[in-house]
Amino acid sequence: MAEIRAFRGIRPAAGKEADIAALPYDVYNREEARKAVEGKPLTFLRIDRAETQLSEETDIYAPEVYQKAKELLWGMVENGDFVQDDKPCYYLYELTMNGRSQTGIVACASIDDYLNGMIKKHENTRREKEEDRVRHVDICDAQTGPIFLAYRNQESLKKIVADVKTGAALFDFTSEDGIRHRGWKIADTEKISAIYEAFHQMNALYIADGHHRAASAVRVGVKRREEHPGYTGEEEFNYFLSVIFPDDELMIMDYNRVVRELNGLTPEEFLSGIKKVFDVEKLDKAEHPKRKGQVTLFLEDKWYLLTLKPEYENCDPVEGLDVSILQKQILEPVLGIQDPKTDKRIDFVGGIRGLSELERRVHTDMKVAFAMYPTSIGELFAVADAGLLMPPKSTWFEPKLRSGLFIHALK
């Protein structure tokens, strides 16, 4: 039974949401982050990437960076840029991109549900990558980046969400990238109880995006338990900030591959190697693959459609993924890429960038591009339910949750 509870959210004061909301900290490199905060005194990126407020020589993992983040966060609370609700509430967060909306319930998930596997994962995390957010959360005494969770759609929750959305929104703005953001507060006692019970009946939730943020939040909770051996389980550090979406509203985009060279092969030899496993058809123009088992390929200014031959189809939750088949049947045996996580010849391009970005990369620093058919939410659930892990860069979720709209204080 999932333990998903309401919390006293810290959120932007009315009218300041658009100025505060920021893309996740990890979509920027250091230079991009510093540019992104210029002329934006309220942007939450100043807190998520506090090195932007210090000298350029400052180590981004230096202690003073995390202290600066804490100072900025609680300074904005004291200044009235943020407000905190008097009693625990749930919230709704709706994002609309290209006419398609998804609405998540903003709440706190239990670190015990993560530790016991009720909150299911589909990716490994690297401990060294977690360290930054562990220090950030611990020193700020708050979780500032929500974890993107998913659940199998439940009608009772759908009805509550629809009813709440008939009321006045807390905020309604469109960000620079054209995505509309709306939020609501759920303070009604009956609705709070109904939401709690609906989640309590679920036997699984799934991390869609934010595996490292989740692992970091849980590590902080475990650390606080060790520091407070008499903890009751009710303390805020036992829970982590989440936005939880029904599976039928989520869209996973393609996560594409570009490769620097053909492993010593001519284009003709490369295509010949592919034809053992795929039927190859030349296309007149750039196209996305239309179904599972298809890949479109850009090589020598030409697009090709690759369709997996039936005898190579696989029902295994992981081995049957298109990204796994590409790795096993093309990247490894033909192009010699054994480990895509470490091989410098391969790069990954999120589907939000479109096919034109694949063409641009091939025209600049790459030799060949593979446009993938998106992994489905059902495939993600199947992998997680089996206790397995997806290959790297299997899913690309859009739109991204903004940081700064909802904050969970640990104190």
mmCIF file of C-alpha atoms in Angstrom:
data_model
loop_
_atom_site.group_PDB
_atom_site.id
_atom_site.type_symbol
_atom_site.label_atom_id
_atom_site.label_comp_id
_atom_site.label_asym_id
_atom_site.label_seq_id
_atom_site.Cartn_x
_atom_site.Cartn_y
_atom_site.Cartn_z
ATOM 1 C CA MET A 1 0.000 0.000 0.000
ATOM 2 C CA ALA A 2 1.519 3.285 -1.117
ATOM 3 C CA GLU A 3 1.938 6.017 1.500
ATOM 4 C CA ILE A 4 1.371 9.299 -0.330
ATOM 5 C CA ARG A 5 0.630 12.175 1.973
ATOM 6 C CA ALA A 6 -0.274 15.856 1.901
ATOM 7 C CA PHE A 7 2.262 18.453 3.028
ATOM 8 C CA ARG A 8 2.559 22.130 3.857
ATOM 9 C CA GLY A 9 3.836 23.293 0.523
ATOM 10 C CA ILE A 10 6.104 26.269 0.090
ATOM 11 C CA ARG A 11 5.164 27.923 -3.190
ATOM 12 C CA PRO A 12 5.608 31.231 -5.019
ATOM 13 C CA ALA A 13 3.549 34.183 -3.838
ATOM 14 C CA ALA A 14 0.678 34.952 -6.189
ATOM 15 C CA GLY A 15 1.874 36.502 -9.435
ATOM 16 C CA LYS A 16 5.518 35.460 -9.014
ATOM 17 C CA GLU A 17 5.221 31.902 -10.355
ATOM 18 C CA ALA A 18 6.381 32.666 -13.905
ATOM 19 C CA ASP A 19 9.433 34.568 -12.655
ATOM 20 C CA ILE A 20 10.431 31.836 -10.192
ATOM 21 C CA ALA A 21 9.733 28.604 -12.103
ATOM 22 C CA ALA A 22 12.843 27.098 -13.727
ATOM 23 C CA LEU A 23 13.806 24.047 -15.729
ATOM 24 C CA PRO A 24 15.558 21.269 -13.743
ATOM 25 C CA TYR A 25 19.110 22.021 -12.638
ATOM 26 C CA ASP A 26 20.618 19.186 -14.665
ATOM 27 C CA VAL A 27 19.487 20.351 -18.115
ATOM 28 C CA TYR A 28 22.186 23.049 -18.027
ATOM 29 C CA ASN A 29 25.946 22.924 -18.071
ATOM 30 C CA ARG A 30 27.828 25.493 -15.987
ATOM 31 C CA GLU A 31 28.046 28.158 -18.694
ATOM 32 C CA GLU A 32 24.408 27.724 -19.731
ATOM 33 C CA ALA A 33 23.225 28.005 -16.125
ATOM 34 C CA ARG A 34 25.149 31.235 -15.590
ATOM 35 C CA LYS A 35 23.627 32.709 -18.754
ATOM 36 C CA ALA A 36 20.133 31.497 -17.877
ATOM 37 C CA VAL A 37 20.033 33.420 -14.575
ATOM 38 C CA GLU A 38 21.149 36.733 -16.074
ATOM 39 C CA GLY A 39 18.526 39.425 -15.564
ATOM 40 C CA LYS A 40 16.262 37.022 -13.651
ATOM 41 C CA PRO A 41 16.568 37.867 -9.956
ATOM 42 C CA LEU A 42 13.779 35.502 -8.898
ATOM 43 C CA THR A 43 14.527 32.441 -11.031
ATOM 44 C CA PHE A 44 14.774 29.267 -8.985
ATOM 45 C CA LEU A 45 17.816 28.237 -10.989
ATOM 46 C CA ARG A 46 19.787 30.649 -8.762
ATOM 47 C CA ILE A 47 19.000 28.271 -5.881
ATOM 48 C CA ASP A 48 19.315 24.989 -7.765
ATOM 49 C CA ARG A 49 22.636 26.126 -9.262
ATOM 50 C CA ALA A 50 23.895 28.528 -6.606
ATOM 51 C CA GLU A 51 27.404 28.577 -8.079
ATOM 52 C CA THR A 52 25.946 31.086 -10.573
ATOM 53 C CA GLN A 53 25.775 33.589 -7.685
ATOM 54 C CA LEU A 54 29.459 33.169 -6.784
ATOM 55 C CA SER A 55 32.688 33.889 -8.621
ATOM 56 C CA GLU A 56 33.375 31.895 -11.774
ATOM 57 C CA GLU A 57 36.398 30.289 -10.096
ATOM 58 C CA THR A 58 34.237 28.673 -7.408
ATOM 59 C CA ASP A 59 34.125 24.882 -7.464
ATOM 60 C CA ILE A 60 30.486 24.017 -8.188
ATOM 61 C CA TYR A 61 30.590 21.414 -5.387
ATOM 62 C CA ALA A 62 32.265 23.673 -2.820
ATOM 63 C CA PRO A 63 30.558 23.961 0.619
ATOM 64 C CA GLU A 64 29.860 27.642 0.042
ATOM 65 C CA VAL A 65 27.696 26.782 -2.992
ATOM 66 C CA TYR A 66 25.246 24.804 -0.861
ATOM 67 C CA GLN A 67 25.287 27.444 1.868
ATOM 68 C CA LYS A 68 24.503 30.066 -0.773
ATOM 69 C CA ALA A 69 21.558 27.972 -1.987
ATOM 70 C CA LYS A 70 20.206 27.780 1.569
ATOM 71 C CA GLU A 71 20.669 31.523 2.066
ATOM 72 C CA LEU A 72 18.865 32.321 -1.192
ATOM 73 C CA LEU A 73 15.957 29.932 -0.574
ATOM 74 C CA TRP A 74 15.119 30.982 2.962
ATOM 75 C CA GLY A 75 15.852 34.604 2.137
ATOM 76 C CA MET A 76 13.127 34.476 -0.513
ATOM 77 C CA VAL A 77 10.763 32.897 2.011
ATOM 78 C CA GLU A 78 11.493 35.681 4.516
ATOM 79 C CA ASN A 79 11.062 38.338 1.802
ATOM 80 C CA GLY A 80 7.620 37.012 0.898
ATOM 81 C CA ASP A 81 8.586 35.710 -2.540
ATOM 82 C CA PHE A 82 7.401 32.330 -1.256
ATOM 83 C CA VAL A 83 4.498 31.497 1.015
ATOM 84 C CA GLN A 84 3.827 28.334 3.025
ATOM 85 C CA ASP A 85 0.387 26.857 3.584
ATOM 86 C CA ASP A 86 -0.851 26.598 7.149
ATOM 87 C CA LYS A 87 -1.991 22.971 6.915
ATOM 88 C CA PRO A 88 -1.036 19.918 4.837
ATOM 89 C CA CYS A 89 -2.561 19.978 1.359
ATOM 90 C CA TYR A 90 -2.292 18.134 -1.900
ATOM 91 C CA TYR A 91 -1.775 20.171 -5.060
ATOM 92 C CA LEU A 92 -2.323 19.689 -8.775
ATOM 93 C CA TYR A 93 0.220 20.585 -11.433
ATOM 94 C CA GLU A 94 -0.940 20.620 -15.061
ATOM 95 C CA LEU A 95 1.413 21.034 -18.011
ATOM 96 C CA THR A 96 0.127 21.589 -21.546
ATOM 97 C CA MET A 97 2.406 21.203 -24.568
ATOM 98 C CA ASN A 98 1.215 21.315 -28.180
ATOM 99 C CA GLY A 99 -2.405 20.997 -27.078
ATOM 100 C CA ARG A 100 -1.824 17.889 -24.927
ATOM 101 C CA SER A 101 -2.199 18.150 -21.144
ATOM 102 C CA GLN A 102 -1.044 16.027 -18.240
ATOM 103 C CA THR A 103 -2.041 16.661 -14.635
ATOM 104 C CA GLY A 104 -0.121 15.314 -11.663
ATOM 105 C CA ILE A 105 -0.898 15.259 -7.958
ATOM 106 C CA VAL A 106 1.805 17.051 -5.983
ATOM 107 C CA ALA A 107 2.432 15.173 -2.743
ATOM 108 C CA CYS A 108 5.079 13.545 -0.599
ATOM 109 C CA ALA A 109 6.036 9.897 -1.139
ATOM 110 C CA SER A 110 7.478 7.645 1.561
ATOM 111 C CA ILE A 111 11.173 6.810 1.615
ATOM 112 C CA ASP A 112 10.148 3.393 2.999
ATOM 113 C CA ASP A 113 8.106 2.719 -0.142
ATOM 114 C CA TYR A 114 11.247 3.484 -2.144
ATOM 115 C CA LEU A 115 13.430 1.294 0.062
ATOM 116 C CA ASN A 116 11.036 -1.664 0.000
ATOM 117 C CA GLY A 117 10.502 -1.517 -3.755
ATOM 118 C CA MET A 118 6.892 -0.344 -3.821
ATOM 119 C CA ILE A 119 8.158 2.699 -5.718
ATOM 120 C CA LYS A 120 9.712 0.922 -8.657
ATOM 121 C CA LYS A 121 12.791 1.973 -10.591
ATOM 122 C CA HIS A 122 13.924 1.229 -14.128
ATOM 123 C CA GLU A 123 17.372 2.872 -14.055
ATOM 124 C CA ASN A 124 20.538 2.489 -12.039
ATOM 125 C CA THR A 125 21.926 5.533 -10.289
ATOM 126 C CA ARG A 126 25.537 6.537 -9.768
ATOM 127 C CA ARG A 127 26.370 7.370 -6.181
ATOM 128 C CA GLU A 128 28.834 10.085 -7.150
ATOM 129 C CA LYS A 129 26.105 11.798 -9.180
ATOM 130 C CA GLU A 130 23.778 11.677 -6.175
ATOM 131 C CA GLU A 131 26.248 13.428 -3.862
ATOM 132 C CA ASP A 132 25.549 16.927 -5.173
ATOM 133 C CA ARG A 133 21.782 16.718 -4.556
ATOM 134 C CA VAL A 134 22.273 14.974 -1.210
ATOM 135 C CA ARG A 135 24.274 17.965 -0.002
ATOM 136 C CA HIS A 136 21.865 20.423 -1.623
ATOM 137 C CA VAL A 137 18.759 18.913 0.038
ATOM 138 C CA ASP A 138 20.446 18.343 3.387
ATOM 139 C CA ILE A 139 21.925 21.811 3.722
ATOM 140 C CA CYS A 140 18.900 23.646 2.287
ATOM 141 C CA ASP A 141 16.681 21.608 4.623
ATOM 142 C CA ALA A 142 14.224 21.299 1.749
ATOM 143 C CA GLN A 143 13.487 19.289 -1.363
ATOM 144 C CA THR A 144 13.326 21.667 -4.281
ATOM 145 C CA GLY A 145 13.220 19.338 -7.285
ATOM 146 C CA PRO A 146 10.135 17.087 -7.525
ATOM 147 C CA ILE A 147 10.391 13.432 -8.525
ATOM 148 C CA PHE A 148 8.275 12.501 -11.567
ATOM 149 C CA LEU A 149 6.209 9.436 -10.573
ATOM 150 C CA ALA A 150 3.529 7.539 -12.488
ATOM 151 C CA TYR A 151 0.636 5.289 -11.525
ATOM 152 C CA ARG A 152 -1.847 3.119 -13.384
ATOM 153 C CA ASN A 153 -4.834 5.350 -13.961
ATOM 154 C CA GLN A 154 -7.543 5.132 -11.322
ATOM 155 C CA GLU A 155 -11.035 6.513 -11.976
ATOM 156 C CA SER A 156 -11.591 7.788 -8.430
ATOM 157 C CA LEU A 157 -8.499 10.006 -8.685
ATOM 158 C CA LYS A 158 -9.429 11.129 -12.187
ATOM 159 C CA LYS A 159 -12.822 12.356 -10.897
ATOM 160 C CA ILE A 160 -11.260 14.249 -7.987
ATOM 161 C CA VAL A 161 -8.716 15.889 -10.278
ATOM 162 C CA ALA A 162 -11.411 16.924 -12.757
ATOM 163 C CA ASP A 163 -13.538 18.390 -9.959
ATOM 164 C CA VAL A 164 -10.655 20.371 -8.455
ATOM 165 C CA LYS A 165 -9.774 21.801 -11.864
ATOM 166 C CA THR A 166 -13.211 23.412 -12.130
ATOM 167 C CA GLY A 167 -12.121 25.789 -9.363
ATOM 168 C CA ALA A 168 -9.805 28.780 -9.487
ATOM 169 C CA ALA A 169 -6.168 28.014 -10.228
ATOM 170 C CA LEU A 170 -3.307 29.035 -7.946
ATOM 171 C CA PHE A 171 -1.295 29.977 -11.010
ATOM 172 C CA ASP A 172 -1.630 29.987 -14.770
ATOM 173 C CA PHE A 173 1.259 31.061 -16.989
ATOM 174 C CA THR A 174 3.009 30.097 -20.202
ATOM 175 C CA SER A 175 6.785 29.670 -20.058
ATOM 176 C CA GLU A 176 9.201 30.878 -22.725
ATOM 177 C CA ASP A 177 9.132 27.488 -24.468
ATOM 178 C CA GLY A 178 5.367 27.718 -25.028
ATOM 179 C CA ILE A 179 4.349 25.269 -22.288
ATOM 180 C CA ARG A 180 1.375 26.286 -20.172
ATOM 181 C CA HIS A 181 1.606 25.648 -16.423
ATOM 182 C CA ARG A 182 -1.390 25.632 -14.086
ATOM 183 C CA GLY A 183 -1.697 24.662 -10.429
ATOM 184 C CA TRP A 184 -4.416 24.148 -7.827
ATOM 185 C CA LYS A 185 -4.475 23.593 -4.069
ATOM 186 C CA ILE A 186 -6.526 20.783 -2.499
ATOM 187 C CA ALA A 187 -7.323 21.770 1.086
ATOM 188 C CA ASP A 188 -10.750 20.100 1.401
ATOM 189 C CA THR A 189 -10.598 17.439 4.138
ATOM 190 C CA GLU A 190 -12.801 14.945 2.305
ATOM 191 C CA LYS A 191 -10.806 15.209 -0.897
ATOM 192 C CA ILE A 192 -7.538 14.868 1.016
ATOM 193 C CA SER A 193 -8.820 11.660 2.662
ATOM 194 C CA ALA A 194 -10.088 10.290 -0.661
ATOM 195 C CA ILE A 195 -6.749 10.929 -2.395
ATOM 196 C CA TYR A 196 -4.825 9.355 0.464
ATOM 197 C CA GLU A 197 -7.043 6.236 0.382
ATOM 198 C CA ALA A 198 -6.827 5.935 -3.417
ATOM 199 C CA PHE A 199 -3.031 5.838 -3.292
ATOM 200 C CA HIS A 200 -3.115 3.605 -0.218
ATOM 201 C CA GLN A 201 -4.881 0.964 -2.306
ATOM 202 C CA MET A 202 -2.113 0.915 -4.926
ATOM 203 C CA ASN A 203 0.617 -1.700 -4.722
ATOM 204 C CA ALA A 204 3.084 0.089 -7.003
ATOM 205 C CA LEU A 205 4.198 3.507 -8.172
ATOM 206 C CA TYR A 206 6.863 4.051 -10.807
ATOM 207 C CA ILE A 207 9.696 6.545 -11.189
ATOM 208 C CA ALA A 208 9.252 7.986 -14.650
ATOM 209 C CA ASP A 209 12.023 10.574 -14.416
ATOM 210 C CA GLY A 210 14.328 11.753 -11.637
ATOM 211 C CA HIS A 211 16.031 8.557 -10.431
ATOM 212 C CA HIS A 212 19.031 10.453 -9.063
ATOM 213 C CA ARG A 213 16.859 13.066 -7.336
ATOM 214 C CA ALA A 214 14.823 10.254 -5.745
ATOM 215 C CA ALA A 215 17.895 8.355 -4.594
ATOM 216 C CA SER A 216 19.358 11.561 -3.149
ATOM 217 C CA ALA A 217 16.169 12.462 -1.288
ATOM 218 C CA VAL A 218 15.995 8.972 0.221
ATOM 219 C CA ARG A 219 19.631 9.110 1.281
ATOM 220 C CA VAL A 220 18.978 12.367 3.117
ATOM 221 C CA GLY A 221 16.004 10.756 4.859
ATOM 222 C CA VAL A 222 18.068 7.764 5.931
ATOM 223 C CA LYS A 223 20.838 10.089 7.139
ATOM 224 C CA ARG A 224 18.350 12.072 9.231
ATOM 225 C CA ARG A 225 16.996 8.852 10.740
ATOM 226 C CA GLU A 226 20.498 7.917 11.816
ATOM 227 C CA GLU A 227 20.936 11.374 13.331
ATOM 228 C CA HIS A 228 17.579 11.075 15.141
ATOM 229 C CA PRO A 229 17.385 7.466 16.401
ATOM 230 C CA GLY A 230 14.129 8.236 18.217
ATOM 231 C CA TYR A 231 12.336 9.264 15.015
ATOM 232 C CA THR A 232 8.640 8.366 14.788
ATOM 233 C CA GLY A 233 8.234 8.107 11.020
ATOM 234 C CA GLU A 234 6.052 11.216 10.900
ATOM 235 C CA GLU A 235 8.931 13.654 10.454
ATOM 236 C CA GLU A 236 9.100 15.398 7.083
ATOM 237 C CA PHE A 237 12.476 13.811 6.295
ATOM 238 C CA ASN A 238 10.688 10.461 5.943
ATOM 239 C CA TYR A 239 9.006 11.716 2.760
ATOM 240 C CA PHE A 240 10.104 13.223 -0.537
ATOM 241 C CA LEU A 241 8.513 15.700 -2.944
ATOM 242 C CA SER A 242 6.796 14.102 -5.942
ATOM 243 C CA VAL A 243 4.420 14.901 -8.778
ATOM 244 C CA ILE A 244 2.423 11.767 -9.574
ATOM 245 C CA PHE A 245 0.785 11.346 -12.992
ATOM 246 C CA PRO A 246 -1.674 8.770 -14.380
ATOM 247 C CA ASP A 247 -0.066 6.614 -17.053
ATOM 248 C CA ASP A 248 -2.693 7.372 -19.696
ATOM 249 C CA GLU A 249 -1.730 11.070 -19.773
ATOM 250 C CA LEU A 250 2.011 10.606 -20.196
ATOM 251 C CA MET A 251 3.951 10.783 -23.424
ATOM 252 C CA ILE A 252 7.438 9.374 -23.786
ATOM 253 C CA MET A 253 9.413 10.791 -26.673
ATOM 254 C CA ASP A 254 12.099 9.044 -28.680
ATOM 255 C CA TYR A 255 15.668 9.067 -27.403
ATOM 256 C CA ASN A 256 17.861 8.948 -30.491
ATOM 257 C CA ARG A 257 21.450 7.943 -31.198
ATOM 258 C CA VAL A 258 24.216 9.496 -33.300
ATOM 259 C CA VAL A 259 27.537 7.789 -33.991
ATOM 260 C CA ARG A 260 30.798 9.435 -34.977
ATOM 261 C CA GLU A 261 32.137 6.859 -37.471
ATOM 262 C CA LEU A 262 31.323 3.541 -39.130
ATOM 263 C CA ASN A 263 33.962 1.379 -37.458
ATOM 264 C CA GLY A 264 36.113 1.328 -40.591
ATOM 265 C CA LEU A 265 33.255 0.288 -42.875
ATOM 266 C CA THR A 266 32.138 1.973 -46.061
ATOM 267 C CA PRO A 267 28.479 3.093 -46.109
ATOM 268 C CA GLU A 268 27.715 0.167 -48.413
ATOM 269 C CA GLU A 269 29.378 -2.339 -46.067
ATOM 270 C CA PHE A 270 27.565 -0.822 -43.099
ATOM 271 C CA LEU A 271 24.149 -1.126 -44.790
ATOM 272 C CA SER A 272 24.983 -4.667 -45.848
ATOM 273 C CA GLY A 273 25.710 -5.564 -42.216
ATOM 274 C CA ILE A 274 22.355 -4.148 -41.131
ATOM 275 C CA LYS A 275 20.413 -6.120 -43.751
ATOM 276 C CA LYS A 276 21.068 -9.374 -41.942
ATOM 277 C CA VAL A 277 18.662 -8.326 -39.213
ATOM 278 C CA PHE A 278 16.601 -5.491 -40.721
ATOM 279 C CA ASP A 279 14.750 -4.961 -43.977
ATOM 280 C CA VAL A 280 16.122 -1.702 -45.394
ATOM 281 C CA GLU A 281 14.060 0.708 -47.494
ATOM 282 C CA LYS A 282 15.179 4.086 -48.855
ATOM 283 C CA LEU A 283 12.927 7.015 -47.905
ATOM 284 C CA ASP A 284 12.182 10.149 -49.902
ATOM 285 C CA LYS A 285 12.357 12.411 -46.851
ATOM 286 C CA ALA A 286 13.017 12.504 -43.125
ATOM 287 C CA GLU A 287 10.520 10.361 -41.240
ATOM 288 C CA HIS A 288 9.994 9.042 -37.755
ATOM 289 C CA PRO A 289 9.545 5.270 -37.408
ATOM 290 C CA LYS A 290 5.835 4.409 -37.366
ATOM 291 C CA ARG A 291 5.826 1.457 -34.967
ATOM 292 C CA LYS A 292 7.815 -0.683 -32.582
ATOM 293 C CA GLY A 293 10.521 -2.662 -34.386
ATOM 294 C CA GLN A 294 11.310 0.171 -36.787
ATOM 295 C CA VAL A 295 14.215 2.633 -36.845
ATOM 296 C CA THR A 296 14.887 5.381 -39.346
ATOM 297 C CA LEU A 297 18.491 5.975 -40.307
ATOM 298 C CA PHE A 298 20.267 9.058 -41.681
ATOM 299 C CA LEU A 299 23.479 8.360 -43.593
ATOM 300 C CA GLU A 300 25.237 10.187 -46.427
ATOM 301 C CA ASP A 301 22.348 12.676 -46.735
ATOM 302 C CA LYS A 302 19.813 9.881 -47.208
ATOM 303 C CA TRP A 303 17.077 8.545 -44.908
ATOM 304 C CA TYR A 304 16.337 4.833 -44.646
ATOM 305 C CA LEU A 305 13.598 2.852 -42.903
ATOM 306 C CA LEU A 306 14.849 -0.203 -41.005
ATOM 307 C CA THR A 307 12.247 -2.828 -40.081
ATOM 308 C CA LEU A 308 13.265 -5.667 -37.780
ATOM 309 C CA LYS A 309 12.854 -9.114 -39.319
ATOM 310 C CA PRO A 310 10.286 -11.224 -37.403
ATOM 311 C CA GLU A 311 12.813 -13.885 -36.372
ATOM 312 C CA TYR A 312 14.738 -11.278 -34.344
ATOM 313 C CA GLU A 313 11.754 -10.049 -32.315
ATOM 314 C CA ASN A 314 12.054 -10.655 -28.575
ATOM 315 C CA CYS A 315 9.375 -10.791 -25.852
ATOM 316 C CA ASP A 316 11.763 -10.171 -22.964
ATOM 317 C CA PRO A 317 10.893 -6.857 -21.173
ATOM 318 C CA VAL A 318 14.421 -5.496 -21.647
ATOM 319 C CA GLU A 319 15.864 -7.420 -24.593
ATOM 320 C CA GLY A 320 12.696 -6.686 -26.586
ATOM 321 C CA LEU A 321 13.056 -2.906 -26.281
ATOM 322 C CA ASP A 322 13.945 -1.190 -29.551
ATOM 323 C CA VAL A 323 16.946 0.496 -27.923
ATOM 324 C CA SER A 324 18.179 -2.941 -26.776
ATOM 325 C CA ILE A 325 17.722 -4.445 -30.235
ATOM 326 C CA LEU A 326 19.599 -1.536 -31.829
ATOM 327 C CA GLN A 327 22.453 -2.021 -29.377
ATOM 328 C CA LYS A 328 22.592 -5.800 -29.742
ATOM 329 C CA GLN A 329 22.095 -6.022 -33.504
ATOM 330 C CA ILE A 330 23.780 -2.874 -34.885
ATOM 331 C CA LEU A 331 25.749 -0.751 -32.434
ATOM 332 C CA GLU A 332 27.724 -3.611 -30.917
ATOM 333 C CA PRO A 333 28.303 -6.136 -33.745
ATOM 334 C CA VAL A 334 28.489 -3.711 -36.681
ATOM 335 C CA LEU A 335 29.819 -0.476 -35.169
ATOM 336 C CA GLY A 336 31.845 -2.015 -32.329
ATOM 337 C CA ILE A 337 30.190 0.008 -29.543
ATOM 338 C CA GLN A 338 30.323 -2.334 -26.570
ATOM 339 C CA ASP A 339 29.329 0.075 -23.815
ATOM 340 C CA PRO A 340 27.236 3.085 -24.910
ATOM 341 C CA LYS A 341 27.654 4.671 -21.459
ATOM 342 C CA THR A 342 31.401 5.110 -21.903
ATOM 343 C CA ASP A 343 32.127 4.923 -25.647
ATOM 344 C CA LYS A 344 33.011 8.407 -26.904
ATOM 345 C CA ARG A 345 31.870 7.595 -30.426
ATOM 346 C CA ILE A 346 28.169 7.648 -29.524
ATOM 347 C CA ASP A 347 25.939 10.478 -28.344
ATOM 348 C CA PHE A 348 22.240 10.706 -27.473
ATOM 349 C CA VAL A 349 19.704 13.244 -28.729
ATOM 350 C CA GLY A 350 16.335 13.787 -27.051
ATOM 351 C CA GLY A 351 13.332 13.571 -29.337
ATOM 352 C CA ILE A 352 12.252 17.098 -28.415
ATOM 353 C CA ARG A 353 15.039 18.308 -30.732
ATOM 354 C CA GLY A 354 13.482 16.690 -33.793
ATOM 355 C CA LEU A 355 14.901 14.971 -36.855
ATOM 356 C CA SER A 356 16.529 18.199 -38.039
ATOM 357 C CA GLU A 357 18.917 17.979 -35.073
ATOM 358 C CA LEU A 358 19.957 14.481 -36.172
ATOM 359 C CA GLU A 359 20.669 15.802 -39.656
ATOM 360 C CA ARG A 360 22.624 18.718 -38.206
ATOM 361 C CA ARG A 361 24.781 16.417 -36.092
ATOM 362 C CA VAL A 362 25.570 14.184 -39.072
ATOM 363 C CA HIS A 363 26.498 17.272 -41.085
ATOM 364 C CA THR A 364 28.833 18.519 -38.338
ATOM 365 C CA ASP A 365 30.433 15.961 -36.027
ATOM 366 C CA MET A 366 28.747 12.589 -36.630
ATOM 367 C CA LYS A 367 28.510 10.044 -39.425
ATOM 368 C CA VAL A 368 25.186 8.286 -38.879
ATOM 369 C CA ALA A 369 21.972 8.907 -36.899
ATOM 370 C CA PHE A 370 19.298 6.519 -35.656
ATOM 371 C CA ALA A 371 15.780 7.850 -34.976
ATOM 372 C CA MET A 372 14.019 5.521 -32.550
ATOM 373 C CA TYR A 373 10.370 4.636 -32.003
ATOM 374 C CA PRO A 374 9.566 5.830 -28.447
ATOM 375 C CA THR A 375 9.580 3.380 -25.560
ATOM 376 C CA SER A 376 6.010 3.108 -24.231
ATOM 377 C CA ILE A 377 4.879 3.660 -20.653
ATOM 378 C CA GLY A 378 3.676 0.027 -20.716
ATOM 379 C CA GLU A 379 7.183 -1.151 -21.559
ATOM 380 C CA LEU A 380 8.575 0.985 -18.741
ATOM 381 C CA PHE A 381 6.107 -0.566 -16.277
ATOM 382 C CA ALA A 382 6.912 -4.079 -17.508
ATOM 383 C CA VAL A 383 10.651 -3.573 -16.974
ATOM 384 C CA ALA A 384 10.135 -2.103 -13.497
ATOM 385 C CA ASP A 385 7.626 -4.818 -12.496
ATOM 386 C CA ALA A 386 10.151 -7.473 -13.482
ATOM 387 C CA GLY A 387 12.764 -5.813 -11.261
ATOM 388 C CA LEU A 388 14.935 -5.144 -14.299
ATOM 389 C CA LEU A 389 16.719 -2.064 -15.621
ATOM 390 C CA MET A 390 16.394 -0.299 -18.932
ATOM 391 C CA PRO A 391 19.413 0.424 -21.105
ATOM 392 C CA PRO A 392 20.815 3.965 -20.786
ATOM 393 C CA LYS A 393 18.862 6.736 -22.512
ATOM 394 C CA SER A 394 15.707 4.714 -23.142
ATOM 395 C CA THR A 395 13.098 7.355 -22.318
ATOM 396 C CA TRP A 396 12.734 11.088 -22.842
ATOM 397 C CA PHE A 397 9.830 12.707 -21.014
ATOM 398 C CA GLU A 398 8.361 16.033 -22.051
ATOM 399 C CA PRO A 399 7.359 18.502 -20.813
ATOM 400 C CA LYS A 400 9.822 18.861 -17.952
ATOM 401 C CA LEU A 401 8.536 19.658 -14.462
ATOM 402 C CA ARG A 402 9.541 23.147 -13.349
ATOM 403 C CA SER A 403 11.427 23.586 -10.105
ATOM 404 C CA GLY A 404 10.389 26.230 -7.592
ATOM 405 C CA LEU A 405 6.624 25.886 -7.961
ATOM 406 C CA PHE A 406 6.378 23.471 -5.026
ATOM 407 C CA ILE A 407 8.937 23.010 -2.248
ATOM 408 C CA HIS A 408 8.886 20.505 0.608
ATOM 409 C CA ALA A 409 10.577 21.712 3.807
ATOM 410 C CA LEU A 410 12.287 19.045 5.924
ATOM 411 C CA LYS A 411 11.991 21.066 9.116
#
